[in-house]
């Protein structure tokens, strides 16, 4: 596989309602104590996953963590995941309790809810759900234009790399993915064909274009909040 540039972050998407709540103590007390990237990544992952279970006690088993390929890919190996978890437990950021009759260890964030759950397990008041929950997994990262080209069209030459960079700057990522899919479906695996589709959409408009801008995401609405004396 050829080398290609690491894609630059294009900004958070419009109309994305998904936010992850992080306790203020993370910033005021804990963040300066974290000096390991794996530890930080795992903790942010646990915060994210906690938000996926709004009405349930947030717990993890070792198998839950291993079952998410995106987490393992992010940390690089099972051993690094284990070390990061051990570091979080050593700092009491993550706490655990053993459920002997299940021969299972449950991990919790050290929150009021997590501490109450550990006490419930230790005093025998914990009721394991009859139906095992399905752990939330991180969504697969969206492939960039270079990956899409290599997977669907062919090897990237230096000249093609420059063309792809320019097209990535010119056209929205969803357009590029859809145009490549159309080319693959029609068995016309050339970038000229993909470009022809993109140019037509750029000129005539895409059939799924959002015609009205969401006012709540319009930067112009907030100009006075960051431009003084306007």
PDB file of C-alpha atoms in Angstrom:
ATOM      1  CA  UNK A   1       0.000   0.000   0.000  1.00  0.00           C
ATOM      2  CA  UNK A   2       1.382   3.391  -0.926  1.00  0.00           C
ATOM      3  CA  UNK A   3       2.156   6.155   1.503  1.00  0.00           C
ATOM      4  CA  UNK A   4      -0.271   9.046   1.653  1.00  0.00           C
ATOM      5  CA  UNK A   5      -0.659  12.093   3.888  1.00  0.00           C
ATOM      6  CA  UNK A   6      -2.476  11.888   7.188  1.00  0.00           C
ATOM      7  CA  UNK A   7      -5.806  13.664   6.613  1.00  0.00           C
ATOM      8  CA  UNK A   8      -6.352  16.942   8.435  1.00  0.00           C
ATOM      9  CA  UNK A   9      -9.350  17.291  10.717  1.00  0.00           C
ATOM     10  CA  UNK A  10     -12.120  19.096   8.851  1.00  0.00           C
ATOM     11  CA  UNK A  11     -14.004  20.264  11.911  1.00  0.00           C
ATOM     12  CA  UNK A  12     -16.923  18.939  13.880  1.00  0.00           C
ATOM     13  CA  UNK A  13     -19.970  18.262  11.695  1.00  0.00           C
ATOM     14  CA  UNK A  14     -23.047  20.434  11.599  1.00  0.00           C
ATOM     15  CA  UNK A  15     -26.247  19.237  13.248  1.00  0.00           C
ATOM     16  CA  UNK A  16     -24.405  16.633  15.323  1.00  0.00           C
ATOM     17  CA  UNK A  17     -26.472  16.167  18.495  1.00  0.00           C
ATOM     18  CA  UNK A  18     -24.033  13.736  20.108  1.00  0.00           C
ATOM     19  CA  UNK A  19     -22.052  15.179  22.994  1.00  0.00           C
ATOM     20  CA  UNK A  20     -20.086  13.345  25.665  1.00  0.00           C
ATOM     21  CA  UNK A  21     -20.389  14.599  29.231  1.00  0.00           C
ATOM     22  CA  UNK A  22     -17.129  14.779  31.171  1.00  0.00           C
ATOM     23  CA  UNK A  23     -17.061  15.669  34.888  1.00  0.00           C
ATOM     24  CA  UNK A  24     -15.466  19.011  35.708  1.00  0.00           C
ATOM     25  CA  UNK A  25     -13.094  17.263  38.111  1.00  0.00           C
ATOM     26  CA  UNK A  26     -11.447  15.658  35.091  1.00  0.00           C
ATOM     27  CA  UNK A  27     -10.164  19.087  34.061  1.00  0.00           C
ATOM     28  CA  UNK A  28      -9.595  20.606  37.500  1.00  0.00           C
ATOM     29  CA  UNK A  29      -7.995  17.654  39.293  1.00  0.00           C
ATOM     30  CA  UNK A  30      -7.158  14.737  37.046  1.00  0.00           C
ATOM     31  CA  UNK A  31      -5.951  15.914  33.651  1.00  0.00           C
ATOM     32  CA  UNK A  32      -2.620  17.303  34.866  1.00  0.00           C
ATOM     33  CA  UNK A  33      -1.838  13.964  36.512  1.00  0.00           C
ATOM     34  CA  UNK A  34      -2.254  11.987  33.302  1.00  0.00           C
ATOM     35  CA  UNK A  35       0.983  11.725  31.343  1.00  0.00           C
ATOM     36  CA  UNK A  36       0.289   8.583  29.352  1.00  0.00           C
ATOM     37  CA  UNK A  37      -1.573   8.812  26.041  1.00  0.00           C
ATOM     38  CA  UNK A  38      -3.023   5.295  26.290  1.00  0.00           C
ATOM     39  CA  UNK A  39      -4.383   6.087  29.731  1.00  0.00           C
ATOM     40  CA  UNK A  40      -6.005   9.288  28.445  1.00  0.00           C
ATOM     41  CA  UNK A  41      -7.490   7.556  25.413  1.00  0.00           C
ATOM     42  CA  UNK A  42      -8.990   4.776  27.503  1.00  0.00           C
ATOM     43  CA  UNK A  43     -10.470   7.208  30.021  1.00  0.00           C
ATOM     44  CA  UNK A  44     -12.068   9.316  27.292  1.00  0.00           C
ATOM     45  CA  UNK A  45     -13.420   6.118  25.762  1.00  0.00           C
ATOM     46  CA  UNK A  46     -14.986   5.153  29.102  1.00  0.00           C
ATOM     47  CA  UNK A  47     -16.581   8.591  29.408  1.00  0.00           C
ATOM     48  CA  UNK A  48     -17.954   8.247  25.883  1.00  0.00           C
ATOM     49  CA  UNK A  49     -19.313   4.773  26.472  1.00  0.00           C
ATOM     50  CA  UNK A  50     -20.923   5.782  29.765  1.00  0.00           C
ATOM     51  CA  UNK A  51     -23.003   8.257  27.824  1.00  0.00           C
ATOM     52  CA  UNK A  52     -24.457   5.472  25.700  1.00  0.00           C
ATOM     53  CA  UNK A  53     -26.309   3.988  28.698  1.00  0.00           C
ATOM     54  CA  UNK A  54     -28.480   6.773  30.028  1.00  0.00           C
ATOM     55  CA  UNK A  55     -30.645   4.700  32.376  1.00  0.00           C
ATOM     56  CA  UNK A  56     -28.242   1.942  33.369  1.00  0.00           C
ATOM     57  CA  UNK A  57     -25.339   1.499  35.740  1.00  0.00           C
ATOM     58  CA  UNK A  58     -22.177   1.946  33.724  1.00  0.00           C
ATOM     59  CA  UNK A  59     -19.865  -1.033  34.115  1.00  0.00           C
ATOM     60  CA  UNK A  60     -17.327  -2.869  31.998  1.00  0.00           C
ATOM     61  CA  UNK A  61     -15.930  -6.329  31.998  1.00  0.00           C
ATOM     62  CA  UNK A  62     -12.597  -7.158  30.450  1.00  0.00           C
ATOM     63  CA  UNK A  63     -14.376  -8.931  27.620  1.00  0.00           C
ATOM     64  CA  UNK A  64     -16.422  -5.801  26.876  1.00  0.00           C
ATOM     65  CA  UNK A  65     -13.260  -3.791  26.291  1.00  0.00           C
ATOM     66  CA  UNK A  66     -11.637  -6.491  24.182  1.00  0.00           C
ATOM     67  CA  UNK A  67     -14.776  -6.786  22.058  1.00  0.00           C
ATOM     68  CA  UNK A  68     -14.431  -3.289  20.595  1.00  0.00           C
ATOM     69  CA  UNK A  69     -11.991  -3.475  17.662  1.00  0.00           C
ATOM     70  CA  UNK A  70     -11.846   0.324  17.426  1.00  0.00           C
ATOM     71  CA  UNK A  71     -10.555   0.556  21.005  1.00  0.00           C
ATOM     72  CA  UNK A  72      -7.908  -2.100  20.415  1.00  0.00           C
ATOM     73  CA  UNK A  73      -6.871  -0.413  17.197  1.00  0.00           C
ATOM     74  CA  UNK A  74      -6.622   2.936  18.982  1.00  0.00           C
ATOM     75  CA  UNK A  75      -4.402   1.540  21.744  1.00  0.00           C
ATOM     76  CA  UNK A  76      -2.449  -0.824  19.533  1.00  0.00           C
ATOM     77  CA  UNK A  77      -2.600  -4.072  21.492  1.00  0.00           C
ATOM     78  CA  UNK A  78      -4.335  -5.980  24.267  1.00  0.00           C
ATOM     79  CA  UNK A  79      -1.261  -5.526  26.467  1.00  0.00           C
ATOM     80  CA  UNK A  80      -1.382  -1.727  26.157  1.00  0.00           C
ATOM     81  CA  UNK A  81      -5.084  -1.781  26.969  1.00  0.00           C
ATOM     82  CA  UNK A  82      -4.397  -3.828  30.082  1.00  0.00           C
ATOM     83  CA  UNK A  83      -1.610  -1.488  31.203  1.00  0.00           C
ATOM     84  CA  UNK A  84      -3.789   1.590  30.678  1.00  0.00           C
ATOM     85  CA  UNK A  85      -6.599   0.021  32.711  1.00  0.00           C
ATOM     86  CA  UNK A  86      -4.179  -0.880  35.509  1.00  0.00           C
ATOM     87  CA  UNK A  87      -2.885   2.703  35.592  1.00  0.00           C
ATOM     88  CA  UNK A  88      -6.409   4.088  35.875  1.00  0.00           C
ATOM     89  CA  UNK A  89      -7.130   1.668  38.726  1.00  0.00           C
ATOM     90  CA  UNK A  90      -3.874   2.612  40.477  1.00  0.00           C
ATOM     91  CA  UNK A  91      -5.072   6.232  40.493  1.00  0.00           C
ATOM     92  CA  UNK A  92      -8.574   5.204  41.632  1.00  0.00           C
ATOM     93  CA  UNK A  93     -10.049   6.678  38.473  1.00  0.00           C
ATOM     94  CA  UNK A  94     -11.475   3.241  37.745  1.00  0.00           C
ATOM     95  CA  UNK A  95     -12.674   1.031  40.588  1.00  0.00           C
ATOM     96  CA  UNK A  96     -13.637  -2.620  40.485  1.00  0.00           C
ATOM     97  CA  UNK A  97     -15.545  -5.319  42.302  1.00  0.00           C
ATOM     98  CA  UNK A  98     -15.509  -9.095  42.030  1.00  0.00           C
ATOM     99  CA  UNK A  99     -18.745 -11.021  41.508  1.00  0.00           C
ATOM    100  CA  UNK A 100     -17.681 -14.408  42.797  1.00  0.00           C
ATOM    101  CA  UNK A 101     -20.624 -16.499  41.620  1.00  0.00           C
ATOM    102  CA  UNK A 102     -20.021 -15.255  38.077  1.00  0.00           C
ATOM    103  CA  UNK A 103     -16.227 -15.388  38.380  1.00  0.00           C
ATOM    104  CA  UNK A 104     -16.350 -11.930  36.843  1.00  0.00           C
ATOM    105  CA  UNK A 105     -14.719  -8.574  37.568  1.00  0.00           C
ATOM    106  CA  UNK A 106     -16.814  -5.460  36.996  1.00  0.00           C
ATOM    107  CA  UNK A 107     -15.099  -2.124  36.404  1.00  0.00           C
ATOM    108  CA  UNK A 108     -16.691   1.265  37.104  1.00  0.00           C
ATOM    109  CA  UNK A 109     -15.667   4.881  36.803  1.00  0.00           C
ATOM    110  CA  UNK A 110     -15.097   6.358  40.266  1.00  0.00           C
ATOM    111  CA  UNK A 111     -18.331   8.340  40.233  1.00  0.00           C
ATOM    112  CA  UNK A 112     -21.099   8.372  42.871  1.00  0.00           C
ATOM    113  CA  UNK A 113     -22.968   5.842  40.754  1.00  0.00           C
ATOM    114  CA  UNK A 114     -19.887   3.656  40.350  1.00  0.00           C
ATOM    115  CA  UNK A 115     -19.054   3.748  44.059  1.00  0.00           C
ATOM    116  CA  UNK A 116     -22.631   2.825  44.958  1.00  0.00           C
ATOM    117  CA  UNK A 117     -22.480  -0.113  42.547  1.00  0.00           C
ATOM    118  CA  UNK A 118     -19.266  -1.420  44.119  1.00  0.00           C
ATOM    119  CA  UNK A 119     -20.837  -1.209  47.583  1.00  0.00           C
ATOM    120  CA  UNK A 120     -23.911  -3.046  46.292  1.00  0.00           C
ATOM    121  CA  UNK A 121     -21.734  -5.850  44.918  1.00  0.00           C
ATOM    122  CA  UNK A 122     -19.718  -6.118  48.128  1.00  0.00           C
ATOM    123  CA  UNK A 123     -22.851  -6.259  50.308  1.00  0.00           C
ATOM    124  CA  UNK A 124     -24.682  -8.707  48.072  1.00  0.00           C
ATOM    125  CA  UNK A 125     -27.322  -6.205  46.984  1.00  0.00           C
ATOM    126  CA  UNK A 126     -26.246  -6.156  43.359  1.00  0.00           C
ATOM    127  CA  UNK A 127     -28.682  -7.738  40.941  1.00  0.00           C
ATOM    128  CA  UNK A 128     -27.034  -8.827  37.724  1.00  0.00           C
ATOM    129  CA  UNK A 129     -29.339  -8.121  34.762  1.00  0.00           C
ATOM    130  CA  UNK A 130     -30.947 -11.293  33.439  1.00  0.00           C
ATOM    131  CA  UNK A 131     -30.467 -10.151  29.872  1.00  0.00           C
ATOM    132  CA  UNK A 132     -26.885  -9.297  29.095  1.00  0.00           C
ATOM    133  CA  UNK A 133     -26.528  -5.819  27.645  1.00  0.00           C
ATOM    134  CA  UNK A 134     -24.871  -5.207  24.317  1.00  0.00           C
ATOM    135  CA  UNK A 135     -21.840  -2.958  24.853  1.00  0.00           C
ATOM    136  CA  UNK A 136     -21.600   0.121  22.667  1.00  0.00           C
ATOM    137  CA  UNK A 137     -18.682   0.184  20.265  1.00  0.00           C
ATOM    138  CA  UNK A 138     -16.987   3.124  18.659  1.00  0.00           C
ATOM    139  CA  UNK A 139     -18.176   3.611  15.083  1.00  0.00           C
ATOM    140  CA  UNK A 140     -15.678   2.728  12.401  1.00  0.00           C
ATOM    141  CA  UNK A 141     -13.727   5.777  11.259  1.00  0.00           C
ATOM    142  CA  UNK A 142     -14.796   7.097   7.886  1.00  0.00           C
ATOM    143  CA  UNK A 143     -12.158   6.229   5.262  1.00  0.00           C
ATOM    144  CA  UNK A 144     -10.451   9.220   3.674  1.00  0.00           C
ATOM    145  CA  UNK A 145     -10.154   9.874  -0.047  1.00  0.00           C
ATOM    146  CA  UNK A 146      -6.781   8.107  -0.299  1.00  0.00           C
ATOM    147  CA  UNK A 147      -8.061   4.923   1.335  1.00  0.00           C
ATOM    148  CA  UNK A 148     -11.165   4.958  -0.855  1.00  0.00           C
ATOM    149  CA  UNK A 149      -9.043   5.350  -3.984  1.00  0.00           C
ATOM    150  CA  UNK A 150      -6.708   2.504  -3.061  1.00  0.00           C
ATOM    151  CA  UNK A 151      -9.562   0.191  -2.073  1.00  0.00           C
ATOM    152  CA  UNK A 152     -11.710   0.856  -5.133  1.00  0.00           C
ATOM    153  CA  UNK A 153      -9.550   2.176  -7.977  1.00  0.00           C
ATOM    154  CA  UNK A 154      -5.861   1.408  -7.640  1.00  0.00           C
ATOM    155  CA  UNK A 155      -2.380   2.468  -6.584  1.00  0.00           C
ATOM    156  CA  UNK A 156      -1.837   6.166  -5.876  1.00  0.00           C
ATOM    157  CA  UNK A 157       0.926   7.765  -7.926  1.00  0.00           C
ATOM    158  CA  UNK A 158       2.561  11.046  -6.812  1.00  0.00           C
ATOM    159  CA  UNK A 159       0.563  12.935  -9.463  1.00  0.00           C
ATOM    160  CA  UNK A 160      -2.693  11.291  -8.404  1.00  0.00           C
ATOM    161  CA  UNK A 161      -1.932  12.123  -4.785  1.00  0.00           C
ATOM    162  CA  UNK A 162      -1.915  15.828  -5.665  1.00  0.00           C
ATOM    163  CA  UNK A 163      -5.162  15.469  -7.625  1.00  0.00           C
ATOM    164  CA  UNK A 164      -6.828  13.729  -4.690  1.00  0.00           C
ATOM    165  CA  UNK A 165      -5.682  16.439  -2.287  1.00  0.00           C
ATOM    166  CA  UNK A 166      -7.244  19.099  -4.487  1.00  0.00           C
ATOM    167  CA  UNK A 167     -10.504  17.185  -4.904  1.00  0.00           C
ATOM    168  CA  UNK A 168     -10.690  16.567  -1.165  1.00  0.00           C
ATOM    169  CA  UNK A 169     -10.484  20.321  -0.616  1.00  0.00           C
ATOM    170  CA  UNK A 170     -13.063  21.027  -3.325  1.00  0.00           C
ATOM    171  CA  UNK A 171     -15.856  18.529  -2.701  1.00  0.00           C
ATOM    172  CA  UNK A 172     -17.699  17.377   0.447  1.00  0.00           C
ATOM    173  CA  UNK A 173     -16.575  13.998   1.773  1.00  0.00           C
ATOM    174  CA  UNK A 174     -20.060  12.407   1.449  1.00  0.00           C
ATOM    175  CA  UNK A 175     -20.122  13.395  -2.244  1.00  0.00           C
ATOM    176  CA  UNK A 176     -16.742  11.756  -2.812  1.00  0.00           C
ATOM    177  CA  UNK A 177     -17.804   8.520  -1.118  1.00  0.00           C
ATOM    178  CA  UNK A 178     -21.056   8.393  -3.077  1.00  0.00           C
ATOM    179  CA  UNK A 179     -19.390   9.190  -6.403  1.00  0.00           C
ATOM    180  CA  UNK A 180     -16.837   6.415  -5.873  1.00  0.00           C
ATOM    181  CA  UNK A 181     -19.632   3.996  -4.996  1.00  0.00           C
ATOM    182  CA  UNK A 182     -21.472   4.926  -8.196  1.00  0.00           C
ATOM    183  CA  UNK A 183     -18.307   4.362 -10.230  1.00  0.00           C
ATOM    184  CA  UNK A 184     -17.791   0.960  -8.593  1.00  0.00           C
ATOM    185  CA  UNK A 185     -21.423  -0.046  -9.132  1.00  0.00           C
ATOM    186  CA  UNK A 186     -21.173   0.881 -12.810  1.00  0.00           C
ATOM    187  CA  UNK A 187     -17.774  -0.824 -13.047  1.00  0.00           C
ATOM    188  CA  UNK A 188     -16.070   2.347 -14.268  1.00  0.00           C
ATOM    189  CA  UNK A 189     -13.155   2.436 -11.862  1.00  0.00           C
ATOM    190  CA  UNK A 190     -11.391   5.575 -13.026  1.00  0.00           C
ATOM    191  CA  UNK A 191     -10.916   8.858 -11.211  1.00  0.00           C
ATOM    192  CA  UNK A 192     -11.910  10.778 -14.325  1.00  0.00           C
ATOM    193  CA  UNK A 193     -15.349   9.219 -14.046  1.00  0.00           C
ATOM    194  CA  UNK A 194     -15.576  10.065 -10.339  1.00  0.00           C
ATOM    195  CA  UNK A 195     -14.520  13.634 -11.103  1.00  0.00           C
ATOM    196  CA  UNK A 196     -17.177  13.921 -13.804  1.00  0.00           C
ATOM    197  CA  UNK A 197     -19.854  13.003 -11.267  1.00  0.00           C
ATOM    198  CA  UNK A 198     -18.486  15.454  -8.715  1.00  0.00           C
ATOM    199  CA  UNK A 199     -18.236  18.280 -11.236  1.00  0.00           C
ATOM    200  CA  UNK A 200     -21.821  17.727 -12.336  1.00  0.00           C
ATOM    201  CA  UNK A 201     -23.075  17.820  -8.760  1.00  0.00           C
ATOM    202  CA  UNK A 202     -20.995  20.913  -8.102  1.00  0.00           C
ATOM    203  CA  UNK A 203     -22.507  22.650 -11.125  1.00  0.00           C
ATOM    204  CA  UNK A 204     -26.101  21.407 -10.981  1.00  0.00           C
ATOM    205  CA  UNK A 205     -26.499  20.633  -7.301  1.00  0.00           C
ATOM    206  CA  UNK A 206     -26.602  17.334  -5.479  1.00  0.00           C
ATOM    207  CA  UNK A 207     -29.977  15.677  -5.143  1.00  0.00           C
ATOM    208  CA  UNK A 208     -29.644  15.485  -1.372  1.00  0.00           C
ATOM    209  CA  UNK A 209     -28.328  18.989  -0.784  1.00  0.00           C
ATOM    210  CA  UNK A 210     -29.537  20.723   2.361  1.00  0.00           C
ATOM    211  CA  UNK A 211     -31.232  23.829   0.988  1.00  0.00           C
ATOM    212  CA  UNK A 212     -31.747  25.568   4.268  1.00  0.00           C
ATOM    213  CA  UNK A 213     -28.945  26.236   6.684  1.00  0.00           C
ATOM    214  CA  UNK A 214     -29.596  25.299  10.271  1.00  0.00           C
ATOM    215  CA  UNK A 215     -29.645  28.661  11.983  1.00  0.00           C
ATOM    216  CA  UNK A 216     -28.386  27.159  15.226  1.00  0.00           C
ATOM    217  CA  UNK A 217     -25.175  26.098  13.453  1.00  0.00           C
ATOM    218  CA  UNK A 218     -24.711  29.321  11.470  1.00  0.00           C
ATOM    219  CA  UNK A 219     -21.472  31.006  12.645  1.00  0.00           C
ATOM    220  CA  UNK A 220     -22.896  34.397  11.629  1.00  0.00           C
ATOM    221  CA  UNK A 221     -25.422  34.099  14.420  1.00  0.00           C
ATOM    222  CA  UNK A 222     -22.618  34.115  16.977  1.00  0.00           C
ATOM    223  CA  UNK A 223     -20.397  36.825  15.500  1.00  0.00           C
ATOM    224  CA  UNK A 224     -21.180  39.280  18.289  1.00  0.00           C
ATOM    225  CA  UNK A 225     -20.090  36.767  20.893  1.00  0.00           C
ATOM    226  CA  UNK A 226     -16.525  36.739  19.599  1.00  0.00           C
ATOM    227  CA  UNK A 227     -16.217  40.113  17.862  1.00  0.00           C
ATOM    228  CA  UNK A 228     -16.107  42.905  20.408  1.00  0.00           C
ATOM    229  CA  UNK A 229     -17.566  46.344  19.788  1.00  0.00           C
ATOM    230  CA  UNK A 230     -19.435  45.244  16.695  1.00  0.00           C
TER     231      UNK A 230
END
